Amino acid sequence: MRIVSGMRPTGKLHLGHYLGVLQNWIKLQGENECFFFVADWHALSTSYEDKLNLKKLSFELVKDWLCAGIDPNKSTIFIQSHIKEHAELYVLLNMISPLGWLERNPTYKDQLAQIKNKDIHTAGFLTYPVLQTADIILYDAEAVPIGEDQKPHLEIAREIVRRFHHLFNCEIFVEPKELLSQTPRLLGLDGRKMSKSYNNAIYLSDTPDEVWSKLRAAKTDPQRVKRTDPGNPEVCLIYDYHKAFSDEETIKKVEEGCRTAGIGCVECKKWCMSAIEKILEPMRQKRETIKDEEIEQILQEGEKKAKKEASKKMEQVNTAIFEISCKVE
Ligand code: TRP
Ligand code: SF4
């Protein structure tokens, strides 16, 4: 299958991204033709005032991907703004995208209600799903791995494809389907959504000391005051982390040890640390060996491959729109 997915470059990746997105991408790249890109234009839609260094952030994002196991020999990796065809298709799709579809988008409405510290009443933010549609259909993607919040965007993408086919009387695009990640969302160490702004995340690039100081400080079952008090793992975040990262045997030991006060919370956190380190340590080693020039090289290669696909598709699109004589190869 042809797969396309993107991530906005808004900062370093954490364990939540790894479980929810990256693991999925890594699995998919084995058996599919994958295009993974940095959605730097999309980042601007909410952060145009933030003076982000998007070039640096994009580079760091790709580095995180590579450390986590995205393999440039299997996947095509590139930066959205390097392929101008995304913008060209976006302009054309905007001409045929009804405002009602965009204004009714539940993700859009949620964000407008939630984001209060930024002014996102912009054309760019309203038409975010149109650009996302261009990202996807430019490459004939059949499937798009996304989180639950992105489902309405895929719905809009399919609607735009159908409308295009109808208006220009030719079928040149693939209707993409979503691949929802199965893993439940990992909460931050304070029980809130894992996020940079809450300072509650363990990053893929954290040192062992940083990981441990975050784990050590994390709240556990509040009823378990003394070491001899039995605890309830179901109300403890550390147990969630065990379920996400530890093996069956350790999870069982935690469950029993906690309920019977057979283990202390520090010991329990140490086990959790070693499960997390099994994932992070190889990433750290990879980070040591990977050179900036290598990343430049990977991005150049990716750009070439993406550009080839994208320009081929834009020829079809422009023929369909401007010559109204659609030829599908
Ligand atoms: N909107 C996506 C997100 O925030 C990022 C994205 C942009 C994307 N373009 C895409 C994801 C195309 C999948 C396909 O997560
Ligand atoms: Fe949480 Fe583990 Fe302590 Fe139980 S023993 S309260 S699961 S940290």
mmCIF file of C-alpha atoms and ligand atoms in Angstrom:
data_model
loop_
_atom_site.group_PDB
_atom_site.id
_atom_site.type_symbol
_atom_site.label_atom_id
_atom_site.label_comp_id
_atom_site.label_asym_id
_atom_site.label_seq_id
_atom_site.Cartn_x
_atom_site.Cartn_y
_atom_site.Cartn_z
ATOM 1 C CA MET A 1 0.000 0.000 0.000
ATOM 2 C CA ARG A 2 1.033 3.583 -0.576
ATOM 3 C CA ILE A 3 1.103 5.378 2.774
ATOM 4 C CA VAL A 4 1.524 9.066 3.551
ATOM 5 C CA SER A 5 1.750 10.733 6.927
ATOM 6 C CA GLY A 6 3.155 13.913 8.396
ATOM 7 C CA MET A 7 4.035 15.538 11.683
ATOM 8 C CA ARG A 8 4.261 19.197 12.558
ATOM 9 C CA PRO A 9 7.716 20.324 13.736
ATOM 10 C CA THR A 10 6.768 21.891 17.045
ATOM 11 C CA GLY A 11 9.468 20.439 19.292
ATOM 12 C CA LYS A 12 11.252 17.298 20.336
ATOM 13 C CA LEU A 13 9.304 14.045 20.422
ATOM 14 C CA HIS A 14 8.313 12.238 23.611
ATOM 15 C CA LEU A 15 7.312 8.716 24.594
ATOM 16 C CA GLY A 16 3.686 9.476 23.758
ATOM 17 C CA HIS A 17 4.648 10.186 20.151
ATOM 18 C CA TYR A 18 6.698 7.022 20.093
ATOM 19 C CA LEU A 19 3.865 4.767 21.290
ATOM 20 C CA GLY A 20 1.068 6.505 19.437
ATOM 21 C CA VAL A 21 2.658 7.326 16.098
ATOM 22 C CA LEU A 22 6.243 6.282 15.515
ATOM 23 C CA GLN A 23 5.875 2.627 16.449
ATOM 24 C CA ASN A 24 3.042 2.468 13.964
ATOM 25 C CA TRP A 25 5.091 4.127 11.213
ATOM 26 C CA ILE A 26 7.986 1.787 11.861
ATOM 27 C CA LYS A 27 5.726 -1.236 11.555
ATOM 28 C CA LEU A 28 4.164 0.084 8.358
ATOM 29 C CA GLN A 29 7.421 0.874 6.597
ATOM 30 C CA GLY A 30 8.282 -2.834 6.433
ATOM 31 C CA GLU A 31 5.486 -3.829 4.084
ATOM 32 C CA ASN A 32 4.408 -0.613 2.434
ATOM 33 C CA GLU A 33 5.631 2.244 0.342
ATOM 34 C CA CYS A 34 5.779 5.022 2.906
ATOM 35 C CA PHE A 35 6.157 8.781 2.538
ATOM 36 C CA PHE A 36 6.788 10.550 5.840
ATOM 37 C CA PHE A 37 7.115 14.305 5.800
ATOM 38 C CA VAL A 38 7.623 17.262 8.106
ATOM 39 C CA ALA A 39 4.502 19.436 7.913
ATOM 40 C CA ASP A 40 6.252 22.772 8.399
ATOM 41 C CA TRP A 41 3.563 24.797 6.618
ATOM 42 C CA HIS A 42 0.969 23.221 8.899
ATOM 43 C CA ALA A 43 3.036 24.240 11.914
ATOM 44 C CA LEU A 44 2.679 27.850 10.822
ATOM 45 C CA SER A 45 -1.098 27.637 10.926
ATOM 46 C CA THR A 46 -1.074 27.789 14.728
ATOM 47 C CA SER A 47 2.418 29.149 15.390
ATOM 48 C CA TYR A 48 2.870 31.954 12.910
ATOM 49 C CA GLU A 49 3.446 34.400 15.778
ATOM 50 C CA ASP A 50 5.868 32.215 17.714
ATOM 51 C CA LYS A 51 9.072 33.013 15.812
ATOM 52 C CA LEU A 52 9.921 29.322 15.614
ATOM 53 C CA ASN A 53 13.064 28.315 13.801
ATOM 54 C CA LEU A 54 11.180 25.911 11.573
ATOM 55 C CA LYS A 55 14.273 24.886 9.653
ATOM 56 C CA LYS A 56 16.011 23.770 12.816
ATOM 57 C CA LEU A 57 12.879 22.203 14.284
ATOM 58 C CA SER A 58 12.253 20.267 11.070
ATOM 59 C CA PHE A 59 15.775 18.939 11.084
ATOM 60 C CA GLU A 60 15.504 17.898 14.740
ATOM 61 C CA LEU A 61 12.214 16.155 14.033
ATOM 62 C CA VAL A 62 13.755 14.084 11.273
ATOM 63 C CA LYS A 63 16.624 13.241 13.610
ATOM 64 C CA ASP A 64 14.137 11.961 16.210
ATOM 65 C CA TRP A 65 12.454 9.835 13.516
ATOM 66 C CA LEU A 66 15.729 8.295 12.429
ATOM 67 C CA CYS A 67 16.814 7.581 16.005
ATOM 68 C CA ALA A 68 13.489 5.901 16.677
ATOM 69 C CA GLY A 69 13.850 3.600 13.679
ATOM 70 C CA ILE A 70 12.363 5.259 10.615
ATOM 71 C CA ASP A 71 14.577 3.811 7.918
ATOM 72 C CA PRO A 72 15.423 6.008 4.926
ATOM 73 C CA ASN A 73 16.079 2.883 2.861
ATOM 74 C CA LYS A 74 12.464 1.849 3.325
ATOM 75 C CA SER A 75 10.675 5.184 3.636
ATOM 76 C CA THR A 76 10.757 8.433 1.719
ATOM 77 C CA ILE A 77 11.448 11.283 4.145
ATOM 78 C CA PHE A 78 11.044 14.914 3.152
ATOM 79 C CA ILE A 79 9.983 18.400 4.181
ATOM 80 C CA GLN A 80 6.607 19.669 3.002
ATOM 81 C CA SER A 81 7.746 23.194 2.077
ATOM 82 C CA HIS A 82 10.472 21.775 -0.181
ATOM 83 C CA ILE A 83 7.835 20.333 -2.507
ATOM 84 C CA LYS A 84 6.005 23.351 -3.898
ATOM 85 C CA GLU A 85 3.401 21.100 -5.515
ATOM 86 C CA HIS A 86 1.723 20.816 -2.090
ATOM 87 C CA ALA A 87 1.042 24.560 -2.275
ATOM 88 C CA GLU A 88 -0.035 24.426 -5.897
ATOM 89 C CA LEU A 89 -2.564 21.693 -5.267
ATOM 90 C CA TYR A 90 -3.715 23.456 -2.088
ATOM 91 C CA VAL A 91 -4.581 26.583 -4.084
ATOM 92 C CA LEU A 92 -6.587 24.587 -6.587
ATOM 93 C CA LEU A 93 -8.404 22.538 -3.947
ATOM 94 C CA ASN A 94 -9.289 25.718 -2.062
ATOM 95 C CA MET A 95 -11.263 26.845 -5.113
ATOM 96 C CA ILE A 96 -13.623 23.898 -4.795
ATOM 97 C CA SER A 97 -13.762 23.382 -1.007
ATOM 98 C CA PRO A 98 -17.055 24.607 0.461
ATOM 99 C CA LEU A 99 -16.648 26.796 3.537
ATOM 100 C CA GLY A 100 -19.395 24.836 5.272
ATOM 101 C CA TRP A 101 -17.310 21.653 5.286
ATOM 102 C CA LEU A 102 -14.402 23.491 6.873
ATOM 103 C CA GLU A 103 -16.475 25.458 9.367
ATOM 104 C CA ARG A 104 -18.302 22.331 10.526
ATOM 105 C CA ASN A 105 -15.070 20.378 11.053
ATOM 106 C CA PRO A 106 -15.215 19.219 14.712
ATOM 107 C CA THR A 107 -11.439 19.383 15.141
ATOM 108 C CA TYR A 108 -11.505 22.992 13.956
ATOM 109 C CA LYS A 109 -14.334 23.884 16.329
ATOM 110 C CA ASP A 110 -12.603 22.184 19.273
ATOM 111 C CA GLN A 111 -9.372 24.019 18.621
ATOM 112 C CA LEU A 112 -11.097 27.382 18.275
ATOM 113 C CA ALA A 113 -12.761 26.788 21.630
ATOM 114 C CA GLN A 114 -9.606 25.522 23.342
ATOM 115 C CA ILE A 115 -6.754 27.626 22.033
ATOM 116 C CA LYS A 116 -7.067 30.974 23.745
ATOM 117 C CA ASN A 117 -3.477 32.183 23.841
ATOM 118 C CA LYS A 118 -3.175 32.504 20.059
ATOM 119 C CA ASP A 119 -5.225 34.086 17.334
ATOM 120 C CA ILE A 120 -6.083 31.239 15.008
ATOM 121 C CA HIS A 121 -8.912 33.022 13.199
ATOM 122 C CA THR A 122 -6.969 32.845 9.964
ATOM 123 C CA ALA A 123 -7.596 31.552 6.483
ATOM 124 C CA GLY A 124 -4.659 29.197 6.936
ATOM 125 C CA PHE A 125 -6.108 27.571 10.015
ATOM 126 C CA LEU A 126 -9.599 27.197 8.544
ATOM 127 C CA THR A 127 -8.162 25.578 5.430
ATOM 128 C CA TYR A 128 -5.730 23.358 7.320
ATOM 129 C CA PRO A 129 -7.590 20.213 6.129
ATOM 130 C CA VAL A 130 -7.373 21.385 2.515
ATOM 131 C CA LEU A 131 -3.592 21.531 2.719
ATOM 132 C CA GLN A 132 -3.632 18.157 4.469
ATOM 133 C CA THR A 133 -5.749 16.785 1.643
ATOM 134 C CA ALA A 134 -3.206 18.045 -0.882
ATOM 135 C CA ASP A 135 -0.397 16.371 1.130
ATOM 136 C CA ILE A 136 -2.164 13.059 0.883
ATOM 137 C CA ILE A 137 -3.696 12.885 -2.575
ATOM 138 C CA LEU A 138 -0.618 14.294 -4.291
ATOM 139 C CA TYR A 139 0.967 10.885 -3.678
ATOM 140 C CA ASP A 140 -2.052 8.656 -4.323
ATOM 141 C CA ALA A 141 -1.952 7.538 -0.702
ATOM 142 C CA GLU A 142 -4.352 4.699 0.005
ATOM 143 C CA ALA A 143 -3.913 4.833 3.751
ATOM 144 C CA VAL A 144 -2.965 7.513 6.249
ATOM 145 C CA PRO A 145 -1.881 6.644 9.806
ATOM 146 C CA ILE A 146 -3.337 9.314 12.110
ATOM 147 C CA GLY A 147 -4.656 9.929 15.596
ATOM 148 C CA GLU A 148 -8.350 10.048 16.452
ATOM 149 C CA ASP A 149 -8.449 13.879 16.295
ATOM 150 C CA GLN A 150 -7.465 13.788 12.624
ATOM 151 C CA LYS A 151 -10.390 11.614 11.510
ATOM 152 C CA PRO A 152 -12.525 14.561 10.380
ATOM 153 C CA HIS A 153 -9.644 15.716 8.194
ATOM 154 C CA LEU A 154 -9.584 12.408 6.344
ATOM 155 C CA GLU A 155 -13.333 12.643 5.916
ATOM 156 C CA ILE A 156 -12.890 16.072 4.338
ATOM 157 C CA ALA A 157 -10.082 14.719 2.145
ATOM 158 C CA ARG A 158 -12.380 12.042 0.739
ATOM 159 C CA GLU A 159 -15.134 14.578 0.154
ATOM 160 C CA ILE A 160 -12.794 16.905 -1.681
ATOM 161 C CA VAL A 161 -11.599 14.018 -3.867
ATOM 162 C CA ARG A 162 -15.169 13.106 -4.791
ATOM 163 C CA ARG A 163 -16.037 16.729 -5.509
ATOM 164 C CA PHE A 164 -12.970 17.153 -7.701
ATOM 165 C CA HIS A 165 -13.784 14.004 -9.664
ATOM 166 C CA HIS A 166 -17.339 15.190 -10.134
ATOM 167 C CA LEU A 167 -16.504 18.790 -11.112
ATOM 168 C CA PHE A 168 -13.707 17.962 -13.520
ATOM 169 C CA ASN A 169 -15.273 14.796 -14.724
ATOM 170 C CA CYS A 170 -12.299 12.540 -14.207
ATOM 171 C CA GLU A 171 -10.975 10.180 -11.588
ATOM 172 C CA ILE A 172 -7.340 10.997 -10.978
ATOM 173 C CA PHE A 173 -7.116 10.748 -7.193
ATOM 174 C CA VAL A 174 -7.266 7.916 -4.678
ATOM 175 C CA GLU A 175 -9.748 8.244 -1.808
ATOM 176 C CA PRO A 176 -7.548 7.802 1.263
ATOM 177 C CA LYS A 177 -8.605 5.774 4.268
ATOM 178 C CA GLU A 178 -7.403 6.361 7.798
ATOM 179 C CA LEU A 179 -5.336 3.936 9.843
ATOM 180 C CA LEU A 180 -6.094 4.690 13.467
ATOM 181 C CA SER A 181 -3.443 3.863 16.008
ATOM 182 C CA GLN A 182 -4.627 1.140 18.409
ATOM 183 C CA THR A 183 -2.534 2.132 21.419
ATOM 184 C CA PRO A 184 -4.328 4.187 24.038
ATOM 185 C CA ARG A 185 -2.852 7.607 24.661
ATOM 186 C CA LEU A 186 -0.040 7.743 27.197
ATOM 187 C CA LEU A 187 -0.655 10.427 29.828
ATOM 188 C CA GLY A 188 2.023 12.757 31.113
ATOM 189 C CA LEU A 189 3.678 12.070 34.464
ATOM 190 C CA ASP A 190 1.230 14.386 36.227
ATOM 191 C CA GLY A 191 -1.861 12.671 34.828
ATOM 192 C CA ARG A 192 -2.579 15.392 32.274
ATOM 193 C CA LYS A 193 -2.194 15.145 28.512
ATOM 194 C CA MET A 194 1.469 14.635 27.670
ATOM 195 C CA SER A 195 2.699 17.978 26.434
ATOM 196 C CA LYS A 196 5.693 20.241 26.288
ATOM 197 C CA SER A 197 3.728 23.059 27.865
ATOM 198 C CA TYR A 198 2.930 20.987 30.972
ATOM 199 C CA ASN A 199 6.525 19.864 31.370
ATOM 200 C CA ASN A 200 5.322 16.334 32.083
ATOM 201 C CA ALA A 201 6.873 14.338 29.251
ATOM 202 C CA ILE A 202 9.834 12.011 28.857
ATOM 203 C CA TYR A 203 11.603 12.894 25.611
ATOM 204 C CA LEU A 204 13.257 10.460 23.233
ATOM 205 C CA SER A 205 16.420 12.539 23.605
ATOM 206 C CA ASP A 206 16.417 12.668 27.445
ATOM 207 C CA THR A 207 19.503 11.456 29.328
ATOM 208 C CA PRO A 208 19.081 8.625 31.859
ATOM 209 C CA ASP A 209 19.381 11.206 34.659
ATOM 210 C CA GLU A 210 16.574 13.266 33.178
ATOM 211 C CA VAL A 211 14.372 10.200 32.781
ATOM 212 C CA TRP A 212 14.966 9.128 36.345
ATOM 213 C CA SER A 213 14.388 12.532 37.895
ATOM 214 C CA LYS A 214 11.050 12.766 36.084
ATOM 215 C CA LEU A 215 10.013 9.264 37.140
ATOM 216 C CA ARG A 216 11.194 9.773 40.705
ATOM 217 C CA ALA A 217 9.137 12.931 41.073
ATOM 218 C CA ALA A 218 5.958 11.391 39.615
ATOM 219 C CA LYS A 219 2.981 11.031 41.966
ATOM 220 C CA THR A 220 1.848 7.487 42.769
ATOM 221 C CA ASP A 221 -1.249 6.162 44.536
ATOM 222 C CA PRO A 222 -1.984 9.027 46.962
ATOM 223 C CA GLN A 223 -3.415 6.547 49.508
ATOM 224 C CA ARG A 224 -0.073 4.822 49.724
ATOM 225 C CA VAL A 225 1.640 7.074 52.240
ATOM 226 C CA LYS A 226 3.945 4.675 54.055
ATOM 227 C CA ARG A 227 6.021 1.901 52.515
ATOM 228 C CA THR A 228 3.898 -0.623 54.420
ATOM 229 C CA ASP A 229 0.588 0.708 53.024
ATOM 230 C CA PRO A 230 -0.788 -1.507 50.277
ATOM 231 C CA GLY A 231 -1.462 0.412 47.057
ATOM 232 C CA ASN A 232 -3.839 0.308 44.135
ATOM 233 C CA PRO A 233 -1.985 0.184 40.814
ATOM 234 C CA GLU A 234 -5.141 1.095 38.897
ATOM 235 C CA VAL A 235 -4.973 4.654 40.182
ATOM 236 C CA CYS A 236 -1.215 5.004 39.640
ATOM 237 C CA LEU A 237 0.350 6.392 36.467
ATOM 238 C CA ILE A 238 3.498 4.369 36.947
ATOM 239 C CA TYR A 239 1.375 1.284 36.444
ATOM 240 C CA ASP A 240 0.148 2.713 33.126
ATOM 241 C CA TYR A 241 3.755 3.158 32.103
ATOM 242 C CA HIS A 242 4.496 -0.441 33.101
ATOM 243 C CA LYS A 243 1.604 -1.598 30.963
ATOM 244 C CA ALA A 244 2.977 0.395 28.054
ATOM 245 C CA PHE A 245 6.644 -0.552 28.362
ATOM 246 C CA SER A 246 7.247 -3.542 30.685
ATOM 247 C CA ASP A 247 6.973 -7.258 29.959
ATOM 248 C CA GLU A 248 4.075 -9.369 31.241
ATOM 249 C CA GLU A 249 6.070 -10.791 34.103
ATOM 250 C CA THR A 250 7.077 -7.389 35.460
ATOM 251 C CA ILE A 251 3.532 -6.082 35.119
ATOM 252 C CA LYS A 252 2.304 -9.024 37.212
ATOM 253 C CA LYS A 253 4.999 -8.439 39.830
ATOM 254 C CA VAL A 254 4.028 -4.775 40.065
ATOM 255 C CA GLU A 255 0.338 -5.544 40.357
ATOM 256 C CA GLU A 256 0.863 -8.071 43.185
ATOM 257 C CA GLY A 257 3.700 -6.246 44.899
ATOM 258 C CA CYS A 258 1.772 -3.007 44.973
ATOM 259 C CA ARG A 259 -1.447 -4.500 46.357
ATOM 260 C CA THR A 260 0.392 -6.420 49.088
ATOM 261 C CA ALA A 261 2.943 -3.731 49.882
ATOM 262 C CA GLY A 262 5.532 -6.265 48.796
ATOM 263 C CA ILE A 263 7.404 -3.632 46.797
ATOM 264 C CA GLY A 264 8.081 0.039 47.393
ATOM 265 C CA CYS A 265 7.287 2.758 44.908
ATOM 266 C CA VAL A 266 10.953 3.560 44.345
ATOM 267 C CA GLU A 267 11.669 -0.035 43.408
ATOM 268 C CA CYS A 268 8.610 -0.059 41.167
ATOM 269 C CA LYS A 269 9.800 3.110 39.449
ATOM 270 C CA LYS A 270 13.240 1.604 38.933
ATOM 271 C CA TRP A 271 11.704 -1.313 37.046
ATOM 272 C CA CYS A 272 9.748 1.165 35.003
ATOM 273 C CA MET A 273 12.936 3.088 34.283
ATOM 274 C CA SER A 274 14.689 -0.005 32.981
ATOM 275 C CA ALA A 275 11.782 -0.835 30.653
ATOM 276 C CA ILE A 276 11.862 2.692 29.247
ATOM 277 C CA GLU A 277 15.627 2.614 28.943
ATOM 278 C CA LYS A 278 15.378 -0.515 26.785
ATOM 279 C CA ILE A 279 13.754 1.766 24.234
ATOM 280 C CA LEU A 280 15.669 4.988 24.810
ATOM 281 C CA GLU A 281 19.202 3.629 25.117
ATOM 282 C CA PRO A 282 19.424 2.367 21.504
ATOM 283 C CA MET A 283 18.003 5.713 20.357
ATOM 284 C CA ARG A 284 20.762 7.517 22.260
ATOM 285 C CA GLN A 285 23.403 5.348 20.638
ATOM 286 C CA LYS A 286 21.964 6.041 17.226
ATOM 287 C CA ARG A 287 21.923 9.775 17.994
ATOM 288 C CA GLU A 288 25.660 9.651 18.724
ATOM 289 C CA THR A 289 26.504 8.166 15.352
ATOM 290 C CA ILE A 290 24.169 10.102 13.104
ATOM 291 C CA LYS A 291 25.765 13.125 11.435
ATOM 292 C CA ASP A 292 24.039 16.256 10.194
ATOM 293 C CA GLU A 293 25.396 15.714 6.680
ATOM 294 C CA GLU A 294 23.773 12.305 6.656
ATOM 295 C CA ILE A 295 20.404 13.835 7.469
ATOM 296 C CA GLU A 296 20.891 16.451 4.731
ATOM 297 C CA GLN A 297 21.616 13.627 2.335
ATOM 298 C CA ILE A 298 18.528 11.655 3.378
ATOM 299 C CA LEU A 299 16.348 14.734 2.930
ATOM 300 C CA GLN A 300 17.760 15.408 -0.518
ATOM 301 C CA GLU A 301 17.070 11.860 -1.619
ATOM 302 C CA GLY A 302 13.575 12.004 -0.178
ATOM 303 C CA GLU A 303 12.891 15.312 -1.839
ATOM 304 C CA LYS A 304 13.875 13.902 -5.208
ATOM 305 C CA LYS A 305 11.533 10.931 -4.886
ATOM 306 C CA ALA A 306 8.650 12.996 -3.536
ATOM 307 C CA LYS A 307 9.127 15.654 -6.211
ATOM 308 C CA LYS A 308 8.927 13.043 -8.946
ATOM 309 C CA GLU A 309 5.596 11.703 -7.698
ATOM 310 C CA ALA A 310 4.183 15.133 -6.955
ATOM 311 C CA SER A 311 5.004 16.673 -10.322
ATOM 312 C CA LYS A 312 3.564 13.695 -12.160
ATOM 313 C CA LYS A 313 0.311 14.098 -10.268
ATOM 314 C CA MET A 314 0.202 17.866 -10.847
ATOM 315 C CA GLU A 315 0.426 17.302 -14.583
ATOM 316 C CA GLN A 316 -2.736 15.215 -14.394
ATOM 317 C CA VAL A 317 -4.409 17.796 -12.183
ATOM 318 C CA ASN A 318 -3.572 20.716 -14.437
ATOM 319 C CA THR A 319 -4.706 18.842 -17.503
ATOM 320 C CA ALA A 320 -7.990 18.001 -15.823
ATOM 321 C CA ILE A 321 -8.621 21.570 -14.723
ATOM 322 C CA PHE A 322 -7.204 23.653 -17.555
ATOM 323 C CA GLU A 323 -7.651 21.454 -20.587
ATOM 324 C CA ILE A 324 -10.791 19.623 -19.482
ATOM 325 C CA SER A 325 -9.601 16.609 -21.378
ATOM 326 C CA CYS A 326 -8.711 14.173 -18.730
ATOM 327 C CA LYS A 327 -6.460 11.337 -19.628
ATOM 328 C CA VAL A 328 -5.795 8.810 -16.932
ATOM 329 C CA GLU A 329 -2.724 6.768 -17.684
HETATM 330 N N1 TRP B 1 -2.474 17.327 10.794
HETATM 331 C C1 TRP B 1 -1.535 16.303 11.167
HETATM 332 C C2 TRP B 1 -1.315 16.342 12.688
HETATM 333 O O1 TRP B 1 -1.365 17.389 13.272
HETATM 334 C C3 TRP B 1 -0.219 16.482 10.460
HETATM 335 C C4 TRP B 1 -0.387 16.307 8.994
HETATM 336 C C5 TRP B 1 -0.278 17.272 8.038
HETATM 337 C C6 TRP B 1 -0.702 15.095 8.327
HETATM 338 N N2 TRP B 1 -0.479 16.735 6.820
HETATM 339 C C7 TRP B 1 -0.743 15.410 6.936
HETATM 340 C C8 TRP B 1 -0.930 13.789 8.750
HETATM 341 C C9 TRP B 1 -1.040 14.438 5.987
HETATM 342 C C10 TRP B 1 -1.245 12.826 7.789
HETATM 343 C C11 TRP B 1 -1.290 13.143 6.418
HETATM 344 O O2 TRP B 1 -1.073 15.319 13.255
HETATM 345 FE FE1 SF4 B 2 2.367 2.975 41.759
HETATM 346 FE FE2 SF4 B 2 4.182 1.049 41.712
HETATM 347 FE FE3 SF4 B 2 3.857 2.545 43.903
HETATM 348 FE FE4 SF4 B 2 1.987 0.794 43.211
HETATM 349 S S1 SF4 B 2 4.083 0.323 43.826
HETATM 350 S S2 SF4 B 2 1.630 2.910 43.872
HETATM 351 S S3 SF4 B 2 2.090 0.898 40.980
HETATM 352 S S4 SF4 B 2 4.581 3.216 41.923
#
